[in-house]
């Protein structure tokens, strides 16, 4: 039976199975625990060498995918209040509606969006702005 020994992308020994990062050659000495600055097995490609362990560098944060919904899907997020809002003739509510209607899509991460929703709330519409913005984008909402 073949025993595989695993290493991460930095060569550090790990007991976690990592596809395509294994060798039949085992380290001769594995300390009880991994401690920064203390010896820990590192695979060089040919052999294991005890080297002072260092934490791998932090991975850069991946950019978030845009959270875009169609204008119609955005208004649908208001549920039954959609009709009340669309029928509201107050100038500020109409400005919010027109602003949305001239767009190709609504970006749920747009920093101006909470302000527009606040205008609707100030006009007396009982909407949950956080729920409208934070709800996951559904496949039928995508432009």
Backbone as a printed PyTorch tensor [residue, N CA C, xyz], in Angstrom:
tensor([[[  0.8380,  -1.1730,   0.0000],
         [  0.0000,   0.0000,   0.0000],
         [  0.8940,   1.2520,   0.0000]],

        [[  0.5930,   2.1880,  -0.8920],
         [  1.3620,   3.4180,  -1.0080],
         [  0.7910,   4.4730,  -0.0760]],

        [[  1.6520,   5.1050,   0.6880],
         [  1.2340,   6.1960,   1.5650],
         [  1.7010,   7.4960,   0.9190]],

        [[  0.7760,   8.4110,   0.7640],
         [  1.1090,   9.6980,   0.1800],
         [  1.2690,  10.7480,   1.2800]],

        [[  2.1900,  11.6430,   1.0630],
         [  2.4330,  12.7460,   1.9800],
         [  2.1540,  14.0270,   1.1990]],

        [[  1.4060,  14.9410,   1.7930],
         [  0.9050,  16.1150,   1.0780],
         [  1.6310,  17.3850,   1.4910]],

        [[  1.6530,  18.3450,   0.5610],
         [  2.2570,  19.6420,   0.8060],
         [  1.4090,  20.7090,   0.1070]],

        [[  1.3990,  21.9120,   0.6920],
         [  0.5900,  22.9950,   0.1130],
         [  1.3580,  23.6800,  -1.0160]],

        [[  0.8080,  24.7400,  -1.5620],
         [  1.4540,  25.3900,  -2.7150],
         [  2.7840,  26.0440,  -2.3470]],

        [[  3.0620,  26.1670,  -1.0660],
         [  4.3350,  26.7310,  -0.6230],
         [  5.3200,  25.6350,  -0.2040]],

        [[  4.9060,  24.3750,  -0.3470],
         [  5.7630,  23.2380,  -0.0180],
         [  5.6470,  22.7460,   1.4040]],

        [[  4.8660,  23.4130,   2.2500],
         [  4.7590,  23.0130,   3.6540],
         [  3.9710,  21.7160,   3.7910]],

        [[  4.4700,  20.8340,   4.6310],
         [  3.8160,  19.5580,   4.9070],
         [  2.4300,  19.8040,   5.4920]],

        [[  1.4570,  19.0010,   5.0450],
         [  0.1080,  19.0700,   5.5970],
         [ -0.4870,  17.6780,   5.6110]],

        [[ -1.3500,  17.4190,   6.5760],
         [ -2.0420,  16.1230,   6.6240],
         [ -3.3140,  16.1440,   5.7840]],

        [[ -3.6620,  17.3020,   5.2760],
         [ -4.8500,  17.4390,   4.4390],
         [ -4.5370,  16.9760,   3.0200]],

        [[ -5.3990,  16.1390,   2.4590],
         [ -5.2070,  15.6870,   1.0830],
         [ -5.3640,  16.8510,   0.1230]],

        [[ -4.3640,  17.0360,  -0.7320],
         [ -4.4000,  18.0830,  -1.7460],
         [ -4.0890,  17.4130,  -3.0870]],

        [[ -5.0660,  17.4110,  -4.0120],
         [ -4.8270,  16.7720,  -5.3090],
         [ -3.6000,  17.3650,  -6.0070]],

        [[ -2.8000,  16.5070,  -6.6030],
         [ -1.6000,  16.8950,  -7.3670],
         [ -0.5280,  17.5540,  -6.5100]],

        [[ -0.6120,  17.4220,  -5.1980],
         [  0.4240,  17.9590,  -4.3060],
         [  0.7790,  16.8870,  -3.2790]],

        [[  1.2980,  15.7820,  -3.7970],
         [  1.6510,  14.6760,  -2.9040],
         [  2.9210,  13.9910,  -3.4070]],

        [[  3.5290,  13.2650,  -2.4960],
         [  4.7120,  12.4800,  -2.8080],
         [  4.6920,  11.2250,  -1.9420]],

        [[  5.3020,  10.1490,  -2.4620],
         [  5.4220,   8.9340,  -1.6670],
         [  6.5450,   9.0680,  -0.6410]],

        [[  7.4380,  10.0170,  -0.8900],
         [  8.5460,  10.2760,   0.0120],
         [  8.0320,  11.0260,   1.2310]],

        [[  8.2290,  10.4740,   2.3980],
         [  7.7370,  11.1120,   3.6160],
         [  8.8230,  11.8860,   4.3380]],

        [[  8.4270,  12.9290,   5.0560],
         [  9.4250,  13.6620,   5.8470],
         [  9.9390,  12.7780,   6.9730]],

        [[ 11.2090,  12.9350,   7.3180],
         [ 11.7910,  12.0910,   8.3670],
         [ 11.3590,  12.5360,   9.7520]],

        [[ 10.9980,  13.7990,   9.8870],
         [ 10.6480,  14.3150,  11.2050],
         [  9.5250,  15.3400,  11.0370]],

        [[  8.4020,  15.0780,  11.7090],
         [  7.3010,  16.0380,  11.7010],
         [  7.0620,  16.4440,  13.1600]],

        [[  7.3690,  17.6900,  13.5120],
         [  7.1240,  18.1420,  14.8890],
         [  5.6460,  17.9900,  15.2620]],

        [[  5.3770,  18.0580,  16.5460],
         [  4.0170,  17.8600,  17.0480],
         [  3.0490,  18.9100,  16.5260]],

        [[  3.5190,  20.1370,  16.3720],
         [  2.6330,  21.1830,  15.8730],
         [  3.4180,  22.1790,  15.0350]],

        [[  2.6760,  22.8610,  14.1730],
         [  3.2590,  23.8710,  13.2850],
         [  3.2930,  25.1980,  14.0400]],

        [[  4.4870,  25.7610,  14.2180],
         [  4.6590,  27.0100,  14.9410],
         [  5.5160,  27.9420,  14.0810]],

        [[  5.0520,  29.1620,  13.8970],
         [  5.8020,  30.1370,  13.1170],
         [  7.2070,  30.2860,  13.7010]],

        [[  8.2070,  30.2090,  12.8250],
         [  9.6040,  30.3540,  13.2360],
         [ 10.2680,  29.0590,  13.6530]],

        [[  9.4900,  28.0220,  13.9170],
         [ 10.0490,  26.7330,  14.3320],
         [ 10.1760,  25.8130,  13.1220]],

        [[ 11.0830,  24.8170,  13.1750],
         [ 11.2730,  23.9170,  12.0380],
         [  9.9730,  23.1680,  11.6640]],

        [[  9.7420,  23.0810,  10.3640],
         [  8.5850,  22.3690,   9.8320],
         [  8.9810,  21.8320,   8.4580]],

        [[  8.5430,  20.6190,   8.1050],
         [  8.9480,  20.0330,   6.8220],
         [  8.4260,  20.8330,   5.6270]],

        [[  9.3500,  21.0700,   4.6870],
         [  9.0110,  21.7680,   3.4500],
         [  9.5490,  20.9100,   2.3040]],

        [[  8.6780,  20.5960,   1.3470],
         [  9.0660,  19.7460,   0.2250],
         [  9.7100,  20.5920,  -0.8540]],

        [[ 10.9330,  20.2440,  -1.2360],
         [ 11.6920,  21.0200,  -2.2170],
         [ 11.4690,  20.5400,  -3.6450]],

        [[ 10.7060,  19.4840,  -3.8000],
         [ 10.5040,  18.8890,  -5.1210],
         [ 11.2480,  17.5780,  -5.2400]],

        [[ 12.2490,  17.4060,  -4.3850],
         [ 13.0290,  16.1690,  -4.3840],
         [ 13.1510,  15.5610,  -2.9950]],

        [[ 13.1070,  16.4230,  -1.9830],
         [ 13.2970,  15.9600,  -0.6140],
         [ 12.5610,  16.8870,   0.3460]],

        [[ 12.4210,  16.4230,   1.5860],
         [ 11.8370,  17.2560,   2.6430],
         [ 12.9740,  17.9140,   3.4060]],

        [[ 12.8440,  19.2080,   3.6830],
         [ 13.8430,  19.9340,   4.4650],
         [ 13.1210,  20.6300,   5.6110]],

        [[ 13.6900,  20.5170,   6.8030],
         [ 13.1270,  21.2480,   7.9350],
         [ 13.5580,  22.7080,   7.8010]],

        [[ 12.5770,  23.5850,   7.7220],
         [ 12.8420,  25.0110,   7.5800],
         [ 11.9850,  25.7600,   8.5870]],

        [[ 12.4040,  26.9670,   8.9820],
         [ 11.5650,  27.7610,   9.8900],
         [ 10.2240,  28.0550,   9.1990]],

        [[  9.1580,  27.6430,   9.8460],
         [  7.8240,  27.8090,   9.2400],
         [  7.4280,  29.2830,   9.2350]],

        [[  6.8500,  29.6970,   8.1310],
         [  6.2760,  31.0370,   8.0340],
         [  4.8900,  30.9080,   7.4240]],

        [[  3.9820,  31.7590,   7.9030],
         [  2.6190,  31.7500,   7.3730],
         [  2.6390,  32.1500,   5.8990]],

        [[  1.8400,  31.4750,   5.0870],
         [  1.7480,  31.8990,   3.6900],
         [  1.1910,  33.3120,   3.6100]],

        [[  1.5770,  34.0690,   2.5730],
         [  1.0590,  35.4380,   2.4530],
         [ -0.4560,  35.4290,   2.2750]],

        [[ -1.0880,  36.4740,   2.7550],
         [ -2.5440,  36.5830,   2.6120],
         [ -2.8880,  36.6980,   1.1370]],

        [[ -3.9450,  36.0070,   0.7520],
         [ -4.3920,  36.0710,  -0.6330],
         [ -5.1020,  37.3980,  -0.8600]],

        [[ -4.8450,  38.0430,  -1.9910],
         [ -5.5540,  39.3040,  -2.2540],
         [ -7.0500,  39.0370,  -2.3900]],

        [[ -7.8180,  39.9840,  -1.9080],
         [ -9.2690,  39.8370,  -1.9740],
         [ -9.7150,  39.8930,  -3.4290]],

        [[-10.5280,  38.9190,  -3.8120],
         [-11.0320,  38.8690,  -5.1760],
         [-12.1230,  39.9120,  -5.3500]],

        [[-12.1280,  40.5960,  -6.4910],
         [-13.1910,  41.5790,  -6.7060],
         [-14.5460,  40.8830,  -6.7510]],

        [[-15.5270,  41.5420,  -6.1650],
         [-16.8750,  40.9790,  -6.1560],
         [-17.4870,  41.1200,  -7.5400]],

        [[-18.2540,  40.1070,  -7.9080],
         [-18.9950,  40.1860,  -9.1640],
         [-20.0680,  41.2630,  -9.0020]],

        [[-20.3170,  42.0360, -10.0490],
         [-21.3440,  43.0770,  -9.9200],
         [-22.7090,  42.4570,  -9.6280]],

        [[-23.4490,  43.1230,  -8.7870],
         [-24.7960,  42.6600,  -8.4370],
         [-25.7900,  43.5330,  -9.1820]],

        [[-26.0590,  43.1360, -10.4290],
         [-26.9370,  43.9000, -11.2990],
         [-28.2670,  43.1910, -11.4600]],

        [[-29.3510,  43.9680, -11.4500],
         [-30.6900,  43.4280, -11.7170],
         [-31.3490,  44.3250, -12.7640]],

        [[-32.2950,  43.7450, -13.4970],
         [-33.0320,  44.5650, -14.4530],
         [-33.8710,  45.5750, -13.6780]],

        [[-34.2690,  46.6310, -14.3660],
         [-35.0860,  47.6590, -13.7160],
         [-36.4070,  47.0430, -13.2440]],

        [[-37.0140,  46.2140, -14.0860],
         [-38.2700,  45.5710, -13.6940],
         [-38.1080,  44.6810, -12.4740]],

        [[-37.0220,  43.9140, -12.4470],
         [-36.7690,  43.0490, -11.2880],
         [-36.5390,  43.8800, -10.0320]],

        [[-35.9000,  45.0380, -10.1860],
         [-35.6860,  45.9110,  -9.0340],
         [-37.0320,  46.3570,  -8.4640]],

        [[-37.9380,  46.8190,  -9.3190],
         [-39.2560,  47.2390,  -8.8200],
         [-40.0340,  46.0530,  -8.2530]],

        [[-39.8430,  44.8680,  -8.8150],
         [-40.5150,  43.6810,  -8.2740],
         [-40.0670,  43.3800,  -6.8450]],

        [[-38.8650,  43.7960,  -6.4830],
         [-38.3740,  43.5650,  -5.1210],
         [-39.2130,  44.3190,  -4.0750]],

        [[-39.9810,  45.3160,  -4.4940],
         [-40.8410,  46.0450,  -3.5600],
         [-42.1020,  45.2650,  -3.2220]],

        [[-42.3430,  44.1490,  -3.9310],
         [-43.5480,  43.3550,  -3.6800],
         [-44.7980,  44.1720,  -3.9630]],

        [[-45.8550,  43.9960,  -3.1590],
         [-47.1040,  44.7160,  -3.4090],
         [-46.9740,  46.2350,  -3.2930]],

        [[-45.9310,  46.7180,  -2.6290],
         [-45.7270,  48.1710,  -2.5080],
         [-45.2960,  48.7990,  -3.8330]],

        [[-44.9010,  47.9720,  -4.7850],
         [-44.4460,  48.4860,  -6.0770],
         [-45.4970,  49.4110,  -6.6890]],

        [[-46.7520,  49.0100,  -6.6650],
         [-47.8160,  49.7890,  -7.3130],
         [-48.0380,  51.1260,  -6.6080]],

        [[-47.9990,  51.0900,  -5.3020],
         [-48.1560,  52.3130,  -4.5090],
         [-47.0260,  53.3070,  -4.8150]],

        [[-45.8100,  52.8000,  -4.9240],
         [-44.6590,  53.6500,  -5.2060],
         [-44.7500,  54.2250,  -6.6200]],

        [[-45.0600,  53.3680,  -7.5930],
         [-45.1450,  53.8400,  -8.9750],
         [-46.2720,  54.8540,  -9.1820]],

        [[-47.3170,  54.7600,  -8.3710],
         [-48.4490,  55.6830,  -8.4980],
         [-48.2350,  56.9880,  -7.7270]],

        [[-47.2280,  57.0250,  -6.8580],
         [-46.9640,  58.2130,  -6.0440],
         [-46.5250,  59.3600,  -6.9600]],

        [[-47.2370,  60.4800,  -6.9010],
         [-46.9490,  61.6160,  -7.7800],
         [-46.0810,  62.6900,  -7.1370]],

        [[-45.6080,  62.4420,  -5.9030],
         [-44.7690,  63.4600,  -5.2690],
         [-43.4770,  63.6080,  -6.0880]],

        [[-42.9840,  64.8430,  -6.2100],
         [-41.8300,  65.1060,  -7.0730],
         [-40.5820,  64.2690,  -6.7310]],

        [[-40.2720,  64.0920,  -5.4650],
         [-39.0700,  63.3330,  -5.1180],
         [-39.2170,  61.8490,  -5.4610]],

        [[-40.3890,  61.2820,  -5.2040],
         [-40.6060,  59.8690,  -5.5490],
         [-40.5440,  59.7050,  -7.0630]],

        [[-41.1430,  60.6350,  -7.7980],
         [-41.0830,  60.5660,  -9.2610],
         [-39.6410,  60.6970,  -9.7530]],

        [[-38.8310,  61.4950,  -9.0730],
         [-37.4210,  61.6240,  -9.4510],
         [-36.6910,  60.2900,  -9.2760]],

        [[-36.9790,  59.5900,  -8.1780],
         [-36.3600,  58.2780,  -7.9390],
         [-36.8030,  57.2920,  -9.0200]],

        [[-38.0900,  57.2890,  -9.3300],
         [-38.6220,  56.3800, -10.3500],
         [-37.9780,  56.6700, -11.7040]],

        [[-37.9450,  57.9440, -12.0940],
         [-37.3530,  58.3030, -13.3900],
         [-35.8660,  57.9350, -13.4390]],

        [[-35.1610,  58.1740, -12.3300],
         [-33.7440,  57.8290, -12.2770],
         [-33.5500,  56.3340, -12.5350]],

        [[-34.3970,  55.5080, -11.9490],
         [-34.3010,  54.0600, -12.1570],
         [-34.6680,  53.6950, -13.6000]],

        [[-35.6980,  54.3270, -14.1370],
         [-36.2000,  53.9630, -15.4590],
         [-35.2220,  54.2970, -16.5930]],

        [[-34.3590,  55.2700, -16.4120],
         [-33.4370,  55.6320, -17.4850],
         [-32.1910,  54.7390, -17.5100]],

        [[-32.0970,  53.8400, -16.5770],
         [-30.9190,  52.9700, -16.4980],
         [-31.1550,  51.6520, -17.2430]],

        [[-30.0500,  51.0380, -17.6900],
         [-30.1280,  49.7210, -18.3310],
         [-30.3450,  48.6390, -17.2750]],

        [[-29.8270,  48.8780, -16.0870],
         [-29.9410,  47.9350, -14.9710],
         [-29.7410,  48.7120, -13.6730]],

        [[-30.0390,  48.0640, -12.5620],
         [-29.8090,  48.6620, -11.2420],
         [-28.6490,  47.9060, -10.5980]],

        [[-27.6420,  48.6640, -10.1800],
         [-26.4910,  48.0920,  -9.4850],
         [-26.7980,  48.1390,  -7.9930]],

        [[-27.0060,  46.9690,  -7.3960],
         [-27.3780,  46.9070,  -5.9810],
         [-26.2580,  47.3770,  -5.0580]],

        [[-25.0400,  47.4980,  -5.5830],
         [-23.9150,  47.9910,  -4.7870],
         [-23.6300,  49.4730,  -5.0360]],

        [[-24.4580,  50.1290,  -5.8150],
         [-24.2840,  51.5480,  -6.0910],
         [-24.4500,  52.3230,  -4.7820]],

        [[-23.4630,  53.1220,  -4.3930],
         [-23.5560,  53.8370,  -3.1140],
         [-24.6960,  54.8630,  -3.0680]],

        [[-25.2620,  55.2280,  -4.2130],
         [-26.3850,  56.1710,  -4.2300],
         [-27.7310,  55.4850,  -3.9720]],

        [[-27.7700,  54.1700,  -4.1080],
         [-29.0410,  53.4510,  -3.9780],
         [-29.6940,  53.6270,  -2.6030]],

        [[-28.9820,  53.4970,  -1.4920],
         [-29.6380,  53.6960,  -0.1870],
         [-30.2890,  55.0710,  -0.0620]],

        [[-29.6580,  56.0940,  -0.6470],
         [-30.2440,  57.4380,  -0.5880],
         [-31.5660,  57.5110,  -1.3270]],

        [[-31.6380,  56.8720,  -2.4840],
         [-32.9000,  56.8380,  -3.2320],
         [-33.9780,  56.0990,  -2.4710]],

        [[-33.6060,  54.9960,  -1.8500],
         [-34.5820,  54.2370,  -1.0650],
         [-35.0160,  55.0200,   0.1670]],

        [[-34.1140,  55.8130,   0.7210],
         [-34.4470,  56.6650,   1.8650],
         [-35.4940,  57.7100,   1.4720]],

        [[-35.4000,  58.2190,   0.2470],
         [-36.4070,  59.1690,  -0.2360],
         [-37.7790,  58.5040,  -0.2520]],

        [[-37.8310,  57.2460,  -0.7050],
         [-39.1130,  56.5310,  -0.7210],
         [-39.6440,  56.3350,   0.7000]],

        [[-38.7620,  56.0200,   1.6330],
         [-39.1820,  55.8530,   3.0270],
         [-39.6770,  57.1730,   3.6040]],

        [[-38.9790,  58.2730,   3.2860],
         [-39.3880,  59.5840,   3.7860],
         [-40.7490,  59.9970,   3.2390]],

        [[-41.0940,  59.4570,   2.0750],
         [-42.4010,  59.7560,   1.4710],
         [-43.5020,  58.8910,   2.0740]],

        [[-43.1450,  58.0470,   3.0430],
         [-44.1530,  57.2440,   3.7310],
         [-44.2780,  55.8060,   3.2520]],

        [[-43.4310,  55.3810,   2.3290],
         [-43.4990,  54.0030,   1.8430],
         [-42.7330,  53.0970,   2.8050]],

        [[-43.4040,  52.0980,   3.3180],
         [-42.8510,  51.2170,   4.3470],
         [-42.0130,  50.0990,   3.7200]],

        [[-40.8900,  50.4790,   3.1410],
         [-40.0200,  49.4890,   2.4930],
         [-38.8720,  49.1210,   3.4230]],

        [[-38.3390,  47.9280,   3.2230],
         [-37.1590,  47.4820,   3.9660],
         [-35.9700,  47.6310,   3.0240]],

        [[-35.2980,  48.7760,   3.0960],
         [-34.2160,  49.0890,   2.1630],
         [-33.0960,  48.0470,   2.2200]],

        [[-32.7320,  47.6310,   3.4130],
         [-31.6470,  46.6500,   3.5420],
         [-32.0140,  45.3360,   2.8590]],

        [[-33.2510,  44.8950,   3.0240],
         [-33.6800,  43.6450,   2.3900],
         [-33.6760,  43.7800,   0.8720]],

        [[-34.0810,  44.9300,   0.3600],
         [-34.0900,  45.1500,  -1.0850],
         [-32.6760,  45.0770,  -1.6630]],

        [[-31.7380,  45.6590,  -0.9520],
         [-30.3590,  45.7160,  -1.4400],
         [-29.6190,  44.4050,  -1.2000]],

        [[-29.8130,  43.8050,  -0.0260],
         [-29.0030,  42.6550,   0.3820],
         [-29.5030,  41.3120,  -0.1200]],

        [[-30.7370,  41.2380,  -0.5910],
         [-31.2650,  39.9510,  -1.0740],
         [-30.3980,  39.4450,  -2.2220]],

        [[-30.0950,  38.1670,  -2.2510],
         [-29.2660,  37.6290,  -3.3340],
         [-29.9280,  37.8550,  -4.6950]],

        [[-29.1010,  38.0950,  -5.6970],
         [-29.6090,  38.2640,  -7.0570],
         [-30.0460,  36.8950,  -7.5770]],

        [[-31.2840,  36.8350,  -8.0510],
         [-31.8460,  35.5920,  -8.5820],
         [-31.5970,  35.5100, -10.0860]],

        [[-31.5140,  34.3250, -10.6420],
         [-31.2510,  34.1940, -12.0830],
         [-32.2180,  34.9770, -12.9660]],

        [[-33.5000,  35.0420, -12.5710],
         [-34.4710,  35.7570, -13.4070],
         [-34.3390,  37.2830, -13.3090]],

        [[-33.5060,  37.7780, -12.3850],
         [-33.3200,  39.2230, -12.2160],
         [-32.1420,  39.7810, -13.0220]],

        [[-31.2810,  38.8970, -13.4780],
         [-30.0480,  39.3210, -14.1390],
         [-30.3210,  39.9130, -15.5100]],

        [[-29.6760,  41.0670, -15.8000],
         [-29.8680,  41.6930, -17.1280],
         [-29.3410,  40.8190, -18.2530]]])
